[in-house]
Coordinates of N, CA, C and O in Angstrom, one line a residue:
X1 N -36.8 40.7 59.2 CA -36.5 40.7 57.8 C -35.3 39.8 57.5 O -35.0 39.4 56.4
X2 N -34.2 39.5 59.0 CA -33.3 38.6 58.2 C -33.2 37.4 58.0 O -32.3 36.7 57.5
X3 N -34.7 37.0 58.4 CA -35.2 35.6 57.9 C -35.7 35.7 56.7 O -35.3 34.8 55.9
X4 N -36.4 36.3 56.4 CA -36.4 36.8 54.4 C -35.0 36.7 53.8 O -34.6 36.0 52.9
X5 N -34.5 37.4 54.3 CA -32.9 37.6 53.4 C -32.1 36.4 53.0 O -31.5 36.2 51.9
X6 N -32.2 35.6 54.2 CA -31.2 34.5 54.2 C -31.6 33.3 53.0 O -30.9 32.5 52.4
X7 N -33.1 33.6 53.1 CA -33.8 32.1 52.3 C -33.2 32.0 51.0 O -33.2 33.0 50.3
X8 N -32.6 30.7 50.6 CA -32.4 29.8 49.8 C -33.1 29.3 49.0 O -33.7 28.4 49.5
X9 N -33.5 29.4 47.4 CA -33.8 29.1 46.6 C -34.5 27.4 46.8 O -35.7 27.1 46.5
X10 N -33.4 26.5 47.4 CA -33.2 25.6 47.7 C -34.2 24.7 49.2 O -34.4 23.5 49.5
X11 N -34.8 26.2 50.1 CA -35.5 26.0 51.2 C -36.9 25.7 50.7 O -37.8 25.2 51.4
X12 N -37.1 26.0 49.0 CA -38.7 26.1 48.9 C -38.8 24.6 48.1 O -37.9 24.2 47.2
X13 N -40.1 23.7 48.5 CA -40.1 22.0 48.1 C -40.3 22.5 46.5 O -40.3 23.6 46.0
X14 N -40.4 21.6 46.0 CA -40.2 21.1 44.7 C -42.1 22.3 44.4 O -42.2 23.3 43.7
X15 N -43.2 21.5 45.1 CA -44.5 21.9 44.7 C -44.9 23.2 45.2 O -46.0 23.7 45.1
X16 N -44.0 24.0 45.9 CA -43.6 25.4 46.2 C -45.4 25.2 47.3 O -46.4 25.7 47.1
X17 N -45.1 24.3 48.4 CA -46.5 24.2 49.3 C -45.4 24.6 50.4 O -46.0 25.4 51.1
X18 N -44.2 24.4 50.9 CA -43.8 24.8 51.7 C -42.3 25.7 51.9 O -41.5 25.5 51.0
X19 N -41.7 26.4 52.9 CA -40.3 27.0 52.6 C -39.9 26.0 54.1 O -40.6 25.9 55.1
X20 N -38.4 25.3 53.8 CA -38.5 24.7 54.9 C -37.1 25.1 55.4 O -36.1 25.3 54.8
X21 N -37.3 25.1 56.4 CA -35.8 24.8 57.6 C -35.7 26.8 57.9 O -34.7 27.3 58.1
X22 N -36.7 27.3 57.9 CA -36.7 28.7 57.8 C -36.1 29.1 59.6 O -36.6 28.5 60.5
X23 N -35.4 29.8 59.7 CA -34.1 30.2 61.0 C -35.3 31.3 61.3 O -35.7 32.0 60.4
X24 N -35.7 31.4 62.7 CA -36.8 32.2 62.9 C -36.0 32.9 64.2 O -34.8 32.7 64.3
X25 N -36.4 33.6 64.8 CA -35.7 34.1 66.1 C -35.6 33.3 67.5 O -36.4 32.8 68.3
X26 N -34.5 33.4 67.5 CA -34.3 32.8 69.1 C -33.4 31.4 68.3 O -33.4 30.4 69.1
X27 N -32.8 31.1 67.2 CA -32.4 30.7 66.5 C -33.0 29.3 66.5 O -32.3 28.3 66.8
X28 N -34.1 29.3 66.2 CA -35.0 27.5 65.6 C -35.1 27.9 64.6 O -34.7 28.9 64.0
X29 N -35.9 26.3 64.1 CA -36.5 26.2 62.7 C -37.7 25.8 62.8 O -38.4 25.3 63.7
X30 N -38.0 26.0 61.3 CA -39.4 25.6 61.2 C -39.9 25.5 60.1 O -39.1 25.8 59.2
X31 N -41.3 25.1 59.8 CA -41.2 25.1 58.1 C -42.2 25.7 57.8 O -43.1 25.5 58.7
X32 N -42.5 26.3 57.0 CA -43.6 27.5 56.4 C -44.5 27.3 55.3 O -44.0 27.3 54.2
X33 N -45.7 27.1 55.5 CA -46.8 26.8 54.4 C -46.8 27.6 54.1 O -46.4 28.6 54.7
X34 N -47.2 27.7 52.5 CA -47.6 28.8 51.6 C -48.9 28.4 50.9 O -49.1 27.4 50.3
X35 N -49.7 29.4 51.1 CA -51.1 29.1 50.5 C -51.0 28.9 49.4 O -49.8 28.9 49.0
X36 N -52.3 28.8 48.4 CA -52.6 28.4 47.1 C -52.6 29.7 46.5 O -52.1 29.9 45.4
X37 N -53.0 30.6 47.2 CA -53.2 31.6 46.5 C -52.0 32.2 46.3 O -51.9 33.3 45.7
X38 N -50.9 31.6 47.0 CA -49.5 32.9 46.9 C -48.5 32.0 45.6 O -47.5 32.5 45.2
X39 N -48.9 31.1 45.2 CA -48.1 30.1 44.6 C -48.1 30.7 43.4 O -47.0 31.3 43.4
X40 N -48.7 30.9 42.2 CA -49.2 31.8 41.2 C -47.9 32.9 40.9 O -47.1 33.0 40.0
X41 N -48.2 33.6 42.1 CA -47.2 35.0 41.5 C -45.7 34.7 42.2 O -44.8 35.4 42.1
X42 N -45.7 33.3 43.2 CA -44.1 32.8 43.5 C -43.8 32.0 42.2 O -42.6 31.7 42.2
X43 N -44.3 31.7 41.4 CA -44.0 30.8 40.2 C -43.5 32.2 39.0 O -42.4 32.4 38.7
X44 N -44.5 32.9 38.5 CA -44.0 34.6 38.2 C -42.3 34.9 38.7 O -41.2 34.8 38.1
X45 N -42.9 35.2 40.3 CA -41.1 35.8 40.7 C -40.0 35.1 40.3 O -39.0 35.7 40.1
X46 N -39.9 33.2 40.3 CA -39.2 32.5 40.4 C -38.5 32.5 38.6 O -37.3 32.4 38.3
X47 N -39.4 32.5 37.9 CA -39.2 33.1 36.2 C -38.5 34.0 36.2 O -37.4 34.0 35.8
X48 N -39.0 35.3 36.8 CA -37.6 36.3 36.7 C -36.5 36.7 37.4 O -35.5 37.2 36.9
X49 N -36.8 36.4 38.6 CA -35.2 36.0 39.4 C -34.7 35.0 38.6 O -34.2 34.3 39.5
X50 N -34.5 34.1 37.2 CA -34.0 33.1 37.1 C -33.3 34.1 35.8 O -32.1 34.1 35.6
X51 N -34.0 34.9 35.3 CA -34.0 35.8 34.2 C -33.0 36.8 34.2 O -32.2 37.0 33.3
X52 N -33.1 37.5 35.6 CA -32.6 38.6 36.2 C -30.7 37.9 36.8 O -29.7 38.6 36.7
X53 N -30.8 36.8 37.3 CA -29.6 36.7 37.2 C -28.6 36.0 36.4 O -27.4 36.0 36.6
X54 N -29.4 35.1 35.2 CA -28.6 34.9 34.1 C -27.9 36.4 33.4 O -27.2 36.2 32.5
X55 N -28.2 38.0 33.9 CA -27.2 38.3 33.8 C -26.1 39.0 34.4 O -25.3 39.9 34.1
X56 N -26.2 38.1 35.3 CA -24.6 37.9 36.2 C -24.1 36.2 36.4 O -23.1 36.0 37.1
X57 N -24.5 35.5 36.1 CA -24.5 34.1 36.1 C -24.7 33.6 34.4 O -25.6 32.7 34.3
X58 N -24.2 33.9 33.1 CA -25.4 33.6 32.1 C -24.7 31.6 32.3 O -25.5 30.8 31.8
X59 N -24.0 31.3 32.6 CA -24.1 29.9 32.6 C -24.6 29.5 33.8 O -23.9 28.9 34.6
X60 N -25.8 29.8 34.2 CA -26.3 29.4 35.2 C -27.2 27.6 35.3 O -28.0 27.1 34.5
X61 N -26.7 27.2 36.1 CA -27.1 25.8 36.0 C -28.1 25.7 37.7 O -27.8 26.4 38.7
X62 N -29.1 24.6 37.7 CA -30.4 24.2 38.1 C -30.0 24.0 39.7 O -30.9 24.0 40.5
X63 N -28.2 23.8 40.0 CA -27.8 23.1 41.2 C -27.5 24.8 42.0 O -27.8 25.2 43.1
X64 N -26.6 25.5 40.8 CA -25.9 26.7 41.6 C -27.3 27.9 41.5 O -27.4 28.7 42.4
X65 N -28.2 27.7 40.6 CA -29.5 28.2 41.3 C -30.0 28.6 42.3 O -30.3 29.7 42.8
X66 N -30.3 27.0 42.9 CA -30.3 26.3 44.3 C -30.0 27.2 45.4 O -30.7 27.5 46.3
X67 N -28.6 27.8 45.1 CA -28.0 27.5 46.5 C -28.0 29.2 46.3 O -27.4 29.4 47.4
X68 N -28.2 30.6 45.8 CA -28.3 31.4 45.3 C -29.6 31.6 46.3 O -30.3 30.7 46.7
X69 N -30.0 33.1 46.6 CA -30.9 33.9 47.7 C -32.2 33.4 47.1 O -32.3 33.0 45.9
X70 N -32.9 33.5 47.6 CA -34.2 33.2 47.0 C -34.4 34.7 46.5 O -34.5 34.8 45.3
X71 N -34.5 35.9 47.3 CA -34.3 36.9 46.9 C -32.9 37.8 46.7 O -32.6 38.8 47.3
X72 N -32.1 37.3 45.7 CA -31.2 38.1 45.2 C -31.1 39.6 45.1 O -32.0 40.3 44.6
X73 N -30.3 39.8 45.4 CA -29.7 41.3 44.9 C -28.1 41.4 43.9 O -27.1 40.8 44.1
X74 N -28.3 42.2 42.9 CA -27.0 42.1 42.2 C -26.0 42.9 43.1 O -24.8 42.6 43.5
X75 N -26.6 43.9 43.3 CA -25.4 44.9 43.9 C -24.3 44.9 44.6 O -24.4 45.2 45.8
X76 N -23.0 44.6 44.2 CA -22.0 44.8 44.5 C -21.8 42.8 44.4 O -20.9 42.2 45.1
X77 N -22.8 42.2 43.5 CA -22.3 41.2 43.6 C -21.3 39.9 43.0 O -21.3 39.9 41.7
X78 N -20.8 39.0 43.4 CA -19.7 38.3 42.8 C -20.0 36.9 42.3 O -19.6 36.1 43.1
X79 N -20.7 36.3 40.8 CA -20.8 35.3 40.8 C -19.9 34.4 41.3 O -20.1 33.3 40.8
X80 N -18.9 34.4 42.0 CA -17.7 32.8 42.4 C -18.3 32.7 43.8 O -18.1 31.7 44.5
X81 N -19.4 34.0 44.5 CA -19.2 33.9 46.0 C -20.9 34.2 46.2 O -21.5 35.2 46.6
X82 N -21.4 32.9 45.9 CA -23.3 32.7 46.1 C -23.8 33.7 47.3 O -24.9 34.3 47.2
X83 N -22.9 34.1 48.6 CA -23.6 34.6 49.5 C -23.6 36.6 49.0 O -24.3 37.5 49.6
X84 N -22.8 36.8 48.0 CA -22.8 38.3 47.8 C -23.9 38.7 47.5 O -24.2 39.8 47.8
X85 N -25.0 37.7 46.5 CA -26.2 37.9 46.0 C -26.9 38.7 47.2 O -27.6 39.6 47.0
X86 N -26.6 38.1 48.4 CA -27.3 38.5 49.5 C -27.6 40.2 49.8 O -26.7 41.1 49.8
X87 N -29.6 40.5 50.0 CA -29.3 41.6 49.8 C -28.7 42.3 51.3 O -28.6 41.7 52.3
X88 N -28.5 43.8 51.2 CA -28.1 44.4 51.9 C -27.0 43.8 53.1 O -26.6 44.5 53.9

């Protein structure tokens, strides 16, 4: 799961076909297809994680997005410091 955690908004391409540079165990990389059928409700999540943290970010801009968890958590977190989003 702490390869879930760590991903970067910023890991997934532009046409959401792959998550790339994904830290797998044994510490490599690699890059991660995502089917057709999962793109749909990642385009969904990506709307409201954008939603969900404009309110702790409301001047949120397209770059500091980016660099923000792909899966965010607010809890206990500090918009000046991108990695607090991090959950658990």
């Amino acid at each position: 799961a702490e390869e879930v955690r760590a991903l970067k908004l910023a890991q997934l391409s532009e046409d959401l076909d792959w998550i790339e540079r994904v830290r797998t165990k044994g510490n490599r990389f690699r890059n991660v297809y995502l089917t057709s059928s999962v793109r749909p409700s990642l385009r969904n999540y990506l709307a409201l994680r954008e939603q969900e943290l404009r309110r702790y970010v409301p001047r949120l801009t397209p770059h500091r997005s980016r660099v923000l968890p792909l899966f965010p958590s607010g809890y206990r977190a500090d918009p000046a410091v991108p990695d607090s989003f991090l959950m658990g």
